[in-house]
Coordinates of C-alpha atoms in Angstrom, one line a residue:
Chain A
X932 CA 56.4 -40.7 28.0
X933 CA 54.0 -39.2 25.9
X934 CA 50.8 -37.8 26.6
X935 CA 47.7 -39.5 25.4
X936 CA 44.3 -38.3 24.3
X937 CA 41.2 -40.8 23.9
X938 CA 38.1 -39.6 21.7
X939 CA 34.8 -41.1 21.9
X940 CA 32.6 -41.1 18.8
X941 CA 28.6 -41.8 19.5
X942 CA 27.0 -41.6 16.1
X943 CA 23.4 -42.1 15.9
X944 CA 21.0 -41.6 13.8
X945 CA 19.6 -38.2 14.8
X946 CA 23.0 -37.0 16.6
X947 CA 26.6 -37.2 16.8
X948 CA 28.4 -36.4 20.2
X949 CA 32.0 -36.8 21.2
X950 CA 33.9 -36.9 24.3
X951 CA 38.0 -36.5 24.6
X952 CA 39.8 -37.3 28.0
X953 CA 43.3 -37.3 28.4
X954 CA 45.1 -41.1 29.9
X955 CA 44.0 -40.0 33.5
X956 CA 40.7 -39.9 32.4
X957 CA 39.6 -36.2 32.5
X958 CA 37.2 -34.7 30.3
X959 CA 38.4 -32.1 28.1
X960 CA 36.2 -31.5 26.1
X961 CA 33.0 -32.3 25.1
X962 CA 30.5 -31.6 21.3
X963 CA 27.9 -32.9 19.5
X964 CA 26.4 -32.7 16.2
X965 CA 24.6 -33.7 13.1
X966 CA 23.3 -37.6 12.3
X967 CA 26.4 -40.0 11.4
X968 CA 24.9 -43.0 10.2
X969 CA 27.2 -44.4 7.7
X970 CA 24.6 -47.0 6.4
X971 CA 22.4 -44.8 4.9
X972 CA 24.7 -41.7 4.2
X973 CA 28.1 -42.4 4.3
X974 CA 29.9 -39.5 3.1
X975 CA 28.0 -36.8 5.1
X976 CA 28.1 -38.9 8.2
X977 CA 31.7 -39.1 7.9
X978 CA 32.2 -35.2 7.2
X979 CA 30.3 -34.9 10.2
X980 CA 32.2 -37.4 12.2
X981 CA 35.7 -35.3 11.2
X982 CA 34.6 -32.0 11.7
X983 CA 33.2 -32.8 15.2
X984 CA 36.5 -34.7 15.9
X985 CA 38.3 -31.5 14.8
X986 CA 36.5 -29.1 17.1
X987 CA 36.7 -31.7 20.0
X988 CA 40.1 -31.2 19.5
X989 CA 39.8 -27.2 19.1
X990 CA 37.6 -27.5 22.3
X991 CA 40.1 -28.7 24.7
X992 CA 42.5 -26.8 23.2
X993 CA 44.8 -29.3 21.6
X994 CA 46.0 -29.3 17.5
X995 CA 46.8 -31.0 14.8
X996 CA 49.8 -32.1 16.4
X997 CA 48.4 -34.0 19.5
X998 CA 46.0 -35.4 16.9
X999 CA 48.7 -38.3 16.3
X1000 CA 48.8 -38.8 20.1
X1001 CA 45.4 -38.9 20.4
X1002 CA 43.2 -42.8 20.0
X1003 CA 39.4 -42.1 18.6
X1004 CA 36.9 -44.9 18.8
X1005 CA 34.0 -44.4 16.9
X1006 CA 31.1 -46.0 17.3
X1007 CA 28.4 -45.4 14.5
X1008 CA 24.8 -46.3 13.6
X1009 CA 25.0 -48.7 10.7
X1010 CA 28.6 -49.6 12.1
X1011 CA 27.3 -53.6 12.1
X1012 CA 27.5 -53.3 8.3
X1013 CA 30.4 -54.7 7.7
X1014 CA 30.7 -53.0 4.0
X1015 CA 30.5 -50.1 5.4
X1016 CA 32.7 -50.3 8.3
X1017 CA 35.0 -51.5 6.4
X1018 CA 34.9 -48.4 4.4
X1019 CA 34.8 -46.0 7.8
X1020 CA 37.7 -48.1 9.0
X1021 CA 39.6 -47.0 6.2
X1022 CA 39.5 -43.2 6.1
X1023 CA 42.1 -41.2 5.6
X1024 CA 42.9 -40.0 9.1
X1025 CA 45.7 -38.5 11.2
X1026 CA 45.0 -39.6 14.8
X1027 CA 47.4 -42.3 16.9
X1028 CA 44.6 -45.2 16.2
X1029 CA 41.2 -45.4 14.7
X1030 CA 38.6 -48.3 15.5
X1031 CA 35.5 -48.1 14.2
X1032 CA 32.3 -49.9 16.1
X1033 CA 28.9 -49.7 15.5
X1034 CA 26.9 -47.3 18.0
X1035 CA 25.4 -50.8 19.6
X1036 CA 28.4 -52.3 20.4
X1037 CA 30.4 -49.1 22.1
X1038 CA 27.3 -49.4 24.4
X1039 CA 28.3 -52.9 25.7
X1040 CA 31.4 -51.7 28.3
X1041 CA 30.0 -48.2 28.6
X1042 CA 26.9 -49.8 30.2
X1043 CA 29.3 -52.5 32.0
X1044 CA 31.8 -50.7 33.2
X1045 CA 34.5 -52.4 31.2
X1046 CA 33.5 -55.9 32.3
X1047 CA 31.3 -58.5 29.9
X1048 CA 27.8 -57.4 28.7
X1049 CA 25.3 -57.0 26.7
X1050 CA 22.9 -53.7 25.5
X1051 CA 19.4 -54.2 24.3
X1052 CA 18.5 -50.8 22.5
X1053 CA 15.0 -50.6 22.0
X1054 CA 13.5 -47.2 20.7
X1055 CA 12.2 -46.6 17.1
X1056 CA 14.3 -49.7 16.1
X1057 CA 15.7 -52.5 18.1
X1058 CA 19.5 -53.9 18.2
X1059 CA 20.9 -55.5 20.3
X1060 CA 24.8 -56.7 21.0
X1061 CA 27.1 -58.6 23.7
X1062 CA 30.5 -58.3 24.1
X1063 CA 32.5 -61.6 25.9
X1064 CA 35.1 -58.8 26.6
X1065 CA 37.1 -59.2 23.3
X1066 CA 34.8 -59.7 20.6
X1067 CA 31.1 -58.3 19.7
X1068 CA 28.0 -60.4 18.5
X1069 CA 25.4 -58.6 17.3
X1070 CA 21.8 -59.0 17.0
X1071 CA 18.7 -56.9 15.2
X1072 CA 19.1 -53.9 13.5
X1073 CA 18.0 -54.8 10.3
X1074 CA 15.6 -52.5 9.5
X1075 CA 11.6 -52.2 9.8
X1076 CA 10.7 -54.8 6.8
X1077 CA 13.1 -57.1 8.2
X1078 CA 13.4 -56.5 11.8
X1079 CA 13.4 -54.4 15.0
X1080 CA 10.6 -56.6 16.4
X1081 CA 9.7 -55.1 19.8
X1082 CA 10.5 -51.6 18.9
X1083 CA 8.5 -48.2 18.9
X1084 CA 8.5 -48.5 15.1
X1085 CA 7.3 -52.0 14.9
X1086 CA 4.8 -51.8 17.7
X1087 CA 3.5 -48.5 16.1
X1088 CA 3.1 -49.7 12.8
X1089 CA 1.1 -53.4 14.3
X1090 CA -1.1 -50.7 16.3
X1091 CA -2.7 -49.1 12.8
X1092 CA -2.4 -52.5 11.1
X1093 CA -5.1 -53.4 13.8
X1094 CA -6.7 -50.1 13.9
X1095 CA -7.2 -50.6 10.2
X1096 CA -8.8 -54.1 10.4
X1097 CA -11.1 -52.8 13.1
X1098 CA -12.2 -50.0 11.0
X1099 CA -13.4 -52.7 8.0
X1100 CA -15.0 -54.9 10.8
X1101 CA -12.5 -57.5 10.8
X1102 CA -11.4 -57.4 14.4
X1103 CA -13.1 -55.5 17.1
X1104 CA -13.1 -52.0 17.9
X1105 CA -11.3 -50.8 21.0
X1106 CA -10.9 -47.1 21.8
X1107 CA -7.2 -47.6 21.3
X1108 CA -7.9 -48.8 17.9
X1109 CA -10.8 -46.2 17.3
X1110 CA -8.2 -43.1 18.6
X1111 CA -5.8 -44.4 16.1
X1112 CA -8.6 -44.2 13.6
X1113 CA -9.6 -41.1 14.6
X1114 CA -5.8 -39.5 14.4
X1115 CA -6.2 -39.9 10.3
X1116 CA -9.8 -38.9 10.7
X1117 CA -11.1 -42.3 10.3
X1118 CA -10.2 -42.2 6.9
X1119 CA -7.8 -45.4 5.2
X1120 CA -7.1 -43.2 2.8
X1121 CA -5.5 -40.3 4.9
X1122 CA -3.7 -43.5 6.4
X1123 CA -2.6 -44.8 3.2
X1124 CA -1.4 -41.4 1.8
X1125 CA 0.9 -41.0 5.3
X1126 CA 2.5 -44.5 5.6
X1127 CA 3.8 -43.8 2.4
X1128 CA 6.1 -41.1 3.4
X1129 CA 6.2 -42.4 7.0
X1130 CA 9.9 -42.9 8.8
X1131 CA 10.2 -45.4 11.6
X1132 CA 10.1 -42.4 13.8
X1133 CA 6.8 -41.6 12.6
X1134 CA 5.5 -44.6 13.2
X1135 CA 7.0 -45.1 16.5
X1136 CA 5.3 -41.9 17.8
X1137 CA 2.3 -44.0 18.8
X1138 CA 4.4 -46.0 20.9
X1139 CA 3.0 -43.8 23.8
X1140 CA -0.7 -44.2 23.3
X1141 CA -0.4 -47.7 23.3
X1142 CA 0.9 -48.2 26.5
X1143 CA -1.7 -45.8 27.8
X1144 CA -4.1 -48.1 26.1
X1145 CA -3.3 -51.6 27.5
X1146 CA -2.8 -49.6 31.6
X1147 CA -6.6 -49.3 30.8
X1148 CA -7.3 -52.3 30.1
X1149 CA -7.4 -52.1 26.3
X1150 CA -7.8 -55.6 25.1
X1151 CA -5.2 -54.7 21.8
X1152 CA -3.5 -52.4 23.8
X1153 CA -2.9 -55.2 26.1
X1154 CA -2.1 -57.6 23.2
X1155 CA -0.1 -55.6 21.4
X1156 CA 2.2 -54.9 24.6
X1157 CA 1.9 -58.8 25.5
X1158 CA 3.3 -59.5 22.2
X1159 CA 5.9 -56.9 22.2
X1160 CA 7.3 -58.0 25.6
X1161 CA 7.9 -61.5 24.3
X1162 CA 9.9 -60.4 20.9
X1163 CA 11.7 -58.2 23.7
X1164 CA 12.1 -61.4 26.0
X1165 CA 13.2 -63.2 23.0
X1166 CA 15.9 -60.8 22.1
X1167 CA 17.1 -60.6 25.8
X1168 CA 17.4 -64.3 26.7
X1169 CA 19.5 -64.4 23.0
X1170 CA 21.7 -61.8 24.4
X1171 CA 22.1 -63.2 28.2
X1172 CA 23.2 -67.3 26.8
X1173 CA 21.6 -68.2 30.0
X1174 CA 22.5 -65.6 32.3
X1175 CA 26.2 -65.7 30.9
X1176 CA 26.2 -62.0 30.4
X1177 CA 24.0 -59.4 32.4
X1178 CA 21.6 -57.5 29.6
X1179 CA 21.1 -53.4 30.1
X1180 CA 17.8 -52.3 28.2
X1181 CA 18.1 -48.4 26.7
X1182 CA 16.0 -46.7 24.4
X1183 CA 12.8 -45.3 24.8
X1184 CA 11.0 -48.5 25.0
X1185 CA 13.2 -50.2 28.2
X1186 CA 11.2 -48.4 31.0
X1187 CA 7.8 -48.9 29.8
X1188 CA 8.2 -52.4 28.6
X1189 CA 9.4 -53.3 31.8
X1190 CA 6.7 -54.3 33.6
X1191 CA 5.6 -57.1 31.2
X1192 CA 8.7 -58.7 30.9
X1193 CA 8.5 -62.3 33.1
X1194 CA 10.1 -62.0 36.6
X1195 CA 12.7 -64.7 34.4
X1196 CA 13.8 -62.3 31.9
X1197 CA 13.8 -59.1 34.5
X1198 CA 16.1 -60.7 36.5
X1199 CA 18.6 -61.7 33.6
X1200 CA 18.5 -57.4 33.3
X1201 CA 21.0 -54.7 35.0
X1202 CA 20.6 -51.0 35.1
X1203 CA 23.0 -49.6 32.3
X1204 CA 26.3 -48.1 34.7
X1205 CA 28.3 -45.8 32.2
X1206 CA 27.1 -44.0 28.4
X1207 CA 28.4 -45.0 25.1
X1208 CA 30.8 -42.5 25.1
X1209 CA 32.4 -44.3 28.7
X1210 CA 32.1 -47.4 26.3
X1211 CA 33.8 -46.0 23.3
X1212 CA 36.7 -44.7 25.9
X1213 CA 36.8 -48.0 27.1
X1214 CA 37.6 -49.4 24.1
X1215 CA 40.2 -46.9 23.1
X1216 CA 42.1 -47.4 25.9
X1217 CA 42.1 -51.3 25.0
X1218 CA 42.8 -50.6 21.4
X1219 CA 45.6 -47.8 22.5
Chain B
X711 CA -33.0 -47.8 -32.5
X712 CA -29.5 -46.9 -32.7
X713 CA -27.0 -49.8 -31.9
X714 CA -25.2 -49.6 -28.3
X715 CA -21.5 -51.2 -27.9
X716 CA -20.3 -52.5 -24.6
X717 CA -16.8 -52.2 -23.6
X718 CA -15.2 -53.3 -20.5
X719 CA -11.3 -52.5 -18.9
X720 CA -9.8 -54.4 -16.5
X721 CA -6.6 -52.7 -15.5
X722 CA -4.3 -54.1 -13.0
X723 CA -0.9 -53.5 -12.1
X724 CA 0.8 -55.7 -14.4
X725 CA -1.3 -55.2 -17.2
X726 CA -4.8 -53.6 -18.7
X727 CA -7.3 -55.8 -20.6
X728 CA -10.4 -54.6 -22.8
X729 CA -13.3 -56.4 -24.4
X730 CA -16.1 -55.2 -26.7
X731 CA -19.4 -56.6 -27.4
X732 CA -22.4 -55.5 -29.2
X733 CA -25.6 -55.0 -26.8
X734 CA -26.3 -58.8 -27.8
X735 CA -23.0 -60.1 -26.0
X736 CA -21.0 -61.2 -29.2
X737 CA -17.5 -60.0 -28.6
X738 CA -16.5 -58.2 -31.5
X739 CA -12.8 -57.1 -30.7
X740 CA -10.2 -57.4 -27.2
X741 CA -7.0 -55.8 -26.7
X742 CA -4.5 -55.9 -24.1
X743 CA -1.9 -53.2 -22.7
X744 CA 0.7 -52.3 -20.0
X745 CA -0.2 -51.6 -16.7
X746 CA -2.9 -49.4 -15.5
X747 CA -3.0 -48.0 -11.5
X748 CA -4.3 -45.1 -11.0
X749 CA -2.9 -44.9 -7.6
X750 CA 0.4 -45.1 -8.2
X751 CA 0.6 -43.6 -12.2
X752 CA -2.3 -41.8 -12.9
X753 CA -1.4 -39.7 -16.0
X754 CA 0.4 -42.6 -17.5
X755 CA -2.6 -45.0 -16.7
X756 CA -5.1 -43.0 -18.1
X757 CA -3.3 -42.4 -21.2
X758 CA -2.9 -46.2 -21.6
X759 CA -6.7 -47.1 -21.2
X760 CA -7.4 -44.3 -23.5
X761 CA -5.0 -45.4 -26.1
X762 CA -6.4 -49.3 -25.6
X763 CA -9.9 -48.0 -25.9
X764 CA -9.1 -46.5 -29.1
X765 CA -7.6 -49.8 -30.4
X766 CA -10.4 -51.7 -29.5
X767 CA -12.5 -49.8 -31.1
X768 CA -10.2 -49.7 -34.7
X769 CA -10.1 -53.3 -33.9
X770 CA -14.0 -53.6 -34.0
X771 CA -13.9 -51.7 -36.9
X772 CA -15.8 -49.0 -35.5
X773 CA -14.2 -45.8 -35.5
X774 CA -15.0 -42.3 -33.5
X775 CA -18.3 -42.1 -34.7
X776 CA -19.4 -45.4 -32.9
X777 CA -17.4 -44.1 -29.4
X778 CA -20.8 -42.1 -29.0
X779 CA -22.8 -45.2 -28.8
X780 CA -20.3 -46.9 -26.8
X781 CA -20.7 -47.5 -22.8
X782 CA -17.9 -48.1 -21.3
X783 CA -16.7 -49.6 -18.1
X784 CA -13.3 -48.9 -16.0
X785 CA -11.8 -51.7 -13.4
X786 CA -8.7 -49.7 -12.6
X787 CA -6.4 -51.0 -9.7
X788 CA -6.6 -48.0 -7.6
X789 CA -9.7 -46.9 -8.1
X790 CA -10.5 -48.1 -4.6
X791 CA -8.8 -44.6 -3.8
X792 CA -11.7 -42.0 -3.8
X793 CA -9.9 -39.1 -4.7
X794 CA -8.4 -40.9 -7.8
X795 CA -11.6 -42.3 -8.7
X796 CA -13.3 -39.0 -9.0
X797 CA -10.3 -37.8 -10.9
X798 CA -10.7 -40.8 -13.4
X799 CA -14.4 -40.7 -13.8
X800 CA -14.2 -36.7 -15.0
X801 CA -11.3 -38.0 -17.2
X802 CA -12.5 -35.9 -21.0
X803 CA -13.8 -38.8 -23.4
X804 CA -16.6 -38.8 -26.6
X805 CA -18.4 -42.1 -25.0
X806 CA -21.9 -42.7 -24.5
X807 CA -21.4 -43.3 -21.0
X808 CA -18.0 -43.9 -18.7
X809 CA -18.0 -45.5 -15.4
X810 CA -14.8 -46.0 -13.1
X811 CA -14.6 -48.9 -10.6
X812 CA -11.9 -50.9 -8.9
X813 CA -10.3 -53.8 -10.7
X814 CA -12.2 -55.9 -7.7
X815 CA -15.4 -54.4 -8.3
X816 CA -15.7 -55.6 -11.4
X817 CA -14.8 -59.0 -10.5
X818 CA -17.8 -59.1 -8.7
X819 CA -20.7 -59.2 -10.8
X820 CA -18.2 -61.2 -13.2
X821 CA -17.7 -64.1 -10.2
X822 CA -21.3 -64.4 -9.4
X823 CA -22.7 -63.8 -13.4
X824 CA -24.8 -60.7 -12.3
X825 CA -25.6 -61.2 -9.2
X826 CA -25.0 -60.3 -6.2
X827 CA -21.8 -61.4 -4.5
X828 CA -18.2 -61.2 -3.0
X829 CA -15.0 -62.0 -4.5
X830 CA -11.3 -62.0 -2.3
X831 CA -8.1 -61.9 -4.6
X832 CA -5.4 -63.0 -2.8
X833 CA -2.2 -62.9 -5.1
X834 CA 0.3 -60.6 -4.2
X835 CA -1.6 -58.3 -2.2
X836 CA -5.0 -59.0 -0.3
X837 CA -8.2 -57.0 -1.4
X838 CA -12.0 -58.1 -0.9
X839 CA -14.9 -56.5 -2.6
X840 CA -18.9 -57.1 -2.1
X841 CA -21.4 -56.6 -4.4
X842 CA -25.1 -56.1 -2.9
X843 CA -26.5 -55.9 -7.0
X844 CA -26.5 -52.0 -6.9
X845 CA -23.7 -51.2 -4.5
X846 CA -20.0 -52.0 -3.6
X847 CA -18.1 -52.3 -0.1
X848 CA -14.3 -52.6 -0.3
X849 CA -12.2 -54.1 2.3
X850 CA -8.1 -54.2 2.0
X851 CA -5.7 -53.1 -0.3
X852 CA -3.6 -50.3 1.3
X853 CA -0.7 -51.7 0.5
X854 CA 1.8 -53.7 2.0
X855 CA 2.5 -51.9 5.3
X856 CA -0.7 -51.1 6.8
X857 CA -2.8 -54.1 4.9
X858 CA -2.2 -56.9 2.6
X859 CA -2.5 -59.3 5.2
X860 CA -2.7 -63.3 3.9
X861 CA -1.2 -62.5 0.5
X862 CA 1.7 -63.9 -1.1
X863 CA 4.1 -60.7 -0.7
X864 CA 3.0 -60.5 3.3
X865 CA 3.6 -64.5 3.5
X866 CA 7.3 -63.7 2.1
X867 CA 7.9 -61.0 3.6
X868 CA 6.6 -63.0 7.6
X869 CA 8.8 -66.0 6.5
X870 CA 11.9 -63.6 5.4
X871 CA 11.1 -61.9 8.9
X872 CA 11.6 -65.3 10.5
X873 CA 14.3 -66.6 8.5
X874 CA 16.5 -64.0 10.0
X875 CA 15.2 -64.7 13.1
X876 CA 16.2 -68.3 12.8
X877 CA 19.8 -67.1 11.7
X878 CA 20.3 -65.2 14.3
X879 CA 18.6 -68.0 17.3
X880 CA 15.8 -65.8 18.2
X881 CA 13.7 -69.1 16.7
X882 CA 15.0 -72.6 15.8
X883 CA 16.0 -72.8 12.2
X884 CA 13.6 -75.4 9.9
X885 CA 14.3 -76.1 6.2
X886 CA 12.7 -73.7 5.4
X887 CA 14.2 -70.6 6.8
X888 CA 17.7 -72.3 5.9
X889 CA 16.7 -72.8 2.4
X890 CA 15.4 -68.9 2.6
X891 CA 18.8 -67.9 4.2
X892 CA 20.7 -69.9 1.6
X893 CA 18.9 -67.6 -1.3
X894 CA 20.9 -64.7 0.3
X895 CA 24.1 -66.3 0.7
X896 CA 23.1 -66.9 4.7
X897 CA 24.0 -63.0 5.1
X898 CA 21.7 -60.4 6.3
X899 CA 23.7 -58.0 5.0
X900 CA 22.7 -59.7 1.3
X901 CA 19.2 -59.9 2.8
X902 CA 19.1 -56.4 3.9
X903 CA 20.0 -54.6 0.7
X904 CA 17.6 -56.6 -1.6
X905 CA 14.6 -55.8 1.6
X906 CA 15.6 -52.1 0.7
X907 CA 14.8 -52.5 -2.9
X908 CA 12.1 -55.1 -3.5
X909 CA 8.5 -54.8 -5.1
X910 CA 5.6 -56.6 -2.9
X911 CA 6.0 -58.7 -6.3
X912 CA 9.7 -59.6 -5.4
X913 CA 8.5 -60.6 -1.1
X914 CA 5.2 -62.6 -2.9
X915 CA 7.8 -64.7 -4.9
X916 CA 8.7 -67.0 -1.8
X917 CA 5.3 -68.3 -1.0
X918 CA 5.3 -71.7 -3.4
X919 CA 8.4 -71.9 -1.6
X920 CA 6.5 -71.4 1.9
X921 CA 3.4 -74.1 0.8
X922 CA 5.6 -76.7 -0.7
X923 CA 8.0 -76.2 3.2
X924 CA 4.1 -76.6 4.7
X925 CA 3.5 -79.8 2.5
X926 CA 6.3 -81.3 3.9
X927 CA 5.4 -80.5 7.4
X928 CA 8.5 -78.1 7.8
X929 CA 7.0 -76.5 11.7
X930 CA 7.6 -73.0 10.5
X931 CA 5.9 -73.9 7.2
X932 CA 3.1 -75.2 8.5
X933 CA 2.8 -72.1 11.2
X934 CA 3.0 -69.5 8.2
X935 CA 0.3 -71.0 6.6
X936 CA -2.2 -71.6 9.5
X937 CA -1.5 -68.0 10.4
X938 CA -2.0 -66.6 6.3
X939 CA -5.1 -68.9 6.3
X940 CA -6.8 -67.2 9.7
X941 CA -6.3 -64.1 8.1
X942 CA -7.8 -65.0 5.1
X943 CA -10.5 -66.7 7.4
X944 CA -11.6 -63.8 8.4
X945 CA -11.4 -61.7 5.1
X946 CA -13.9 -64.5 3.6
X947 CA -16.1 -64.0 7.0
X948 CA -16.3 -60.2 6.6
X949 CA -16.9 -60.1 3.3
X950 CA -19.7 -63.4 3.5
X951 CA -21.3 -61.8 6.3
X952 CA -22.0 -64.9 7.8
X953 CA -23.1 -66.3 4.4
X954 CA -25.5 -63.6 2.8
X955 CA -23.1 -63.3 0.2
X956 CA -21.2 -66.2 -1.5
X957 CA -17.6 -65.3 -1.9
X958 CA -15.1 -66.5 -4.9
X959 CA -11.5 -66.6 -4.2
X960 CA -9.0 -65.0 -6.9
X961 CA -5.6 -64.7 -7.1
X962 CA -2.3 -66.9 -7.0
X963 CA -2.9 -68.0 -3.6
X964 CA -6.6 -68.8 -3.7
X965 CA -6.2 -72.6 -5.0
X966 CA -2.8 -73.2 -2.3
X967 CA -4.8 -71.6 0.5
X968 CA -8.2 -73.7 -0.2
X969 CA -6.9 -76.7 1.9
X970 CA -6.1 -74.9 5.0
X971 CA -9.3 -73.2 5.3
X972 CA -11.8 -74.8 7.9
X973 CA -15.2 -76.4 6.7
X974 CA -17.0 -73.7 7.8
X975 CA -14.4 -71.1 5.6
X976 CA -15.2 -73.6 2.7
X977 CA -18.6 -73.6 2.7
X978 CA -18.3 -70.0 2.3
X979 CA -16.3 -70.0 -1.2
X980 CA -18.0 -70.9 -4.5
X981 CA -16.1 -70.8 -7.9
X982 CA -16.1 -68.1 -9.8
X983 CA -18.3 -67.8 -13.0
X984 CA -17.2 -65.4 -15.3
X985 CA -14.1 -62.7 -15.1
X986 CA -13.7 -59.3 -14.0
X987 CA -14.2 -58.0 -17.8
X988 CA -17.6 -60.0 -17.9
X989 CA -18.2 -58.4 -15.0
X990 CA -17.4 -55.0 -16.7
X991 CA -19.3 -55.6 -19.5
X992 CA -22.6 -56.3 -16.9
X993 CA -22.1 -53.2 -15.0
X994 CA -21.7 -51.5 -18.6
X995 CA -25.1 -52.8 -19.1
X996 CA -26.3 -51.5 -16.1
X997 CA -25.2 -48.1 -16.2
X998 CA -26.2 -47.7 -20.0

């Protein structure tokens, strides 16, 4: 028989990292990269994606030839467009198989171990998906305007709406609201000139300060937090149909938002087991 | 005593209005132009009042000479923004004097025929302004992320928000968030390229939508609105300050909005007297 390689393809939005095993399971090698999300920039995230799947290759020693033995499952931010996907499904490639997730969904069996789950990603951005073990349902993810309630983004950018409206004397000042202020030197203007240009990132960064806020007691600290915690709730229950499928939290947001979640929805959650990358391997040992 | 002309801008995003009068109120010419924010075109702005001004005048039949006699007063959206203010008042001109307000400052003294008084517009975005007879206190308008709360484009954009929530059982659907869905094919994908693209113009043209779903006691309808009206609520409150001021309401939403406002809200609002260029035309006065 044949020797087989797997490849695992986690492409987010700030990094790419791959993993290749051979059938027994072994790591061979191991790289990571540029940003790969094929949403917003297709081409370069793909050039990325291939030139990190080359040097995994390189890494572990193996060629162009054991390319075709070799099954790569890429999972990639912006993957749950299904234009797009489509498109990344498609490309030109010489390896033994090529599936191509979004980086939500590879999550599922990485943090399940293979079995039925869901992932709740909440960082700058929320998303999240279940898999029943055959398919993928996904939820979230559509972008700040739309979306990502419960996120760093979303609770960042609610903070200096409220830090705004306490500056004009529409809702009380708090000294989370007045150190928000005060990072834009109490000046709507600087405000305005930044949230322009701001990235969700950007405005995630005060994620942080608000949870600091509302341990003291901050009455919008507190709010804000109370309010996040039930879009998160929300988004769990949606995920767990009823405790049907165990929910892992990850991102940046699943520790600190813990503590406000109901003793209901905490117990419909599991620690996460395996990585995305175990996920994607998962996967391309189903899809092998 | 030489003869003094009066001539008052009001220049908004859509479009830039002027009216002349001699110093005994006849209007003797009025003109009207493409858009004029300083904020976000100043150069092209400026060059449009300048151009409109110069019509006005021809229209008048008054030519350069009269310019020196002329007093002139700017309502320029944007000119809430001090740094584009300043830039705007040193703009080079020949007229006998040349004042630059916001397009809501000068519906101030125009609402309340001279006096003093408050006026809310609440159209697309949300912006307040109060006038104490020799001074001006802004409140909103700084744009749709950070502010903007209770205007049409933040109603659309809320019910969009929920809409999606609705499609993807985070909420129950209504009527309304299926009819909202059905405008993008019930695909978020649809839904998430147009977010990427639209105006605050293009997110502001659900809300007759929204009030007529309200009407008809749709429960997410009917939530939007009590929500956009507390927010307006309070706008009206800050700007009243508790009724030292009386406030008119301007704007596409003013009229739908007047019904879900409580008694005490109400009794707050009176209707406005003249427009923002009347209102130009009596600062004009003032500063001649």
């Amino acid at each position: 028989m044949q020797t087989a390689y797997f490849i695992g393809v986690d492409g987010g939005g700030t990094q790419c990292r791959t993993r290749l095993t051979n059938q027994n399971g072994d790591v061979l090698a191991a790289c990571s990269g540029g940003p790969a999300n094929i949403w917003s920039q297709f081409d370069s995230a793909m050039k990325q994606v291939c030139q990190l799947l080359d040097e995994t290759l390189h890494a572990a020693g193996l060629g162009p030839h054991e390319a075709g033995q070799t099954h790569v499952v890429l999972g990639l931010a912006g993957g749950n467009i299904s234009r797009v996907r489509a498109q990344a499904q498609t490309w030109p490639h010489a390896y033994a198989s090529w599936q191509v997730f979004s980086d939500v969904e590879i999550a599922c069996p990485g943090a399940h171990n293979g079995q039925p789950g869901a992932v709740l990603i909440t960082g700058t951005g929320s998303q999240g998906a279940v898999w029943d073990g055959q398919q993928f349902r996904c939820v979230g993810g559509w972008g700040m305007s739309l979306s990502d309630q419960g996120s760093g983004a979303w609770l960042g950018q609610q903070a200096l709406r409220l830090a705004l409206k306490a500056h004009e004397n529409l809702v009380e000042h708090t000294p989370l609201t007045r150190a928000l202020m005060a990072h834009f030197d109490h000046e709507p203007e600087t405000l305005l000139a930044w949230s322009v240009q701001a990235t969700p990132a950007q405005w995630g960064q005060f994620a942080p300060q608000i949870f600091q806020a509302a341990r003291e007691q901050d009455n919008h600290g507190v709010a804000l937090l109370a309010c996040c915690a039930q879009e998160v709730s929300a988004l769990v229950s949606n995920l767990s149909q009823n405790g049907r499928y165990p929910v892992a939290m990850l991102g940046g947001l699943a520790l600190p938002i813990y503590p406000w979640l109901s003793e209901g929805i905490q117990a419909m959650l599991v620690p996460a087991g395996g990585d995305a990358l175990s996920g994607a391997l998962r996967l391309a040992h189903l899809c092998a």
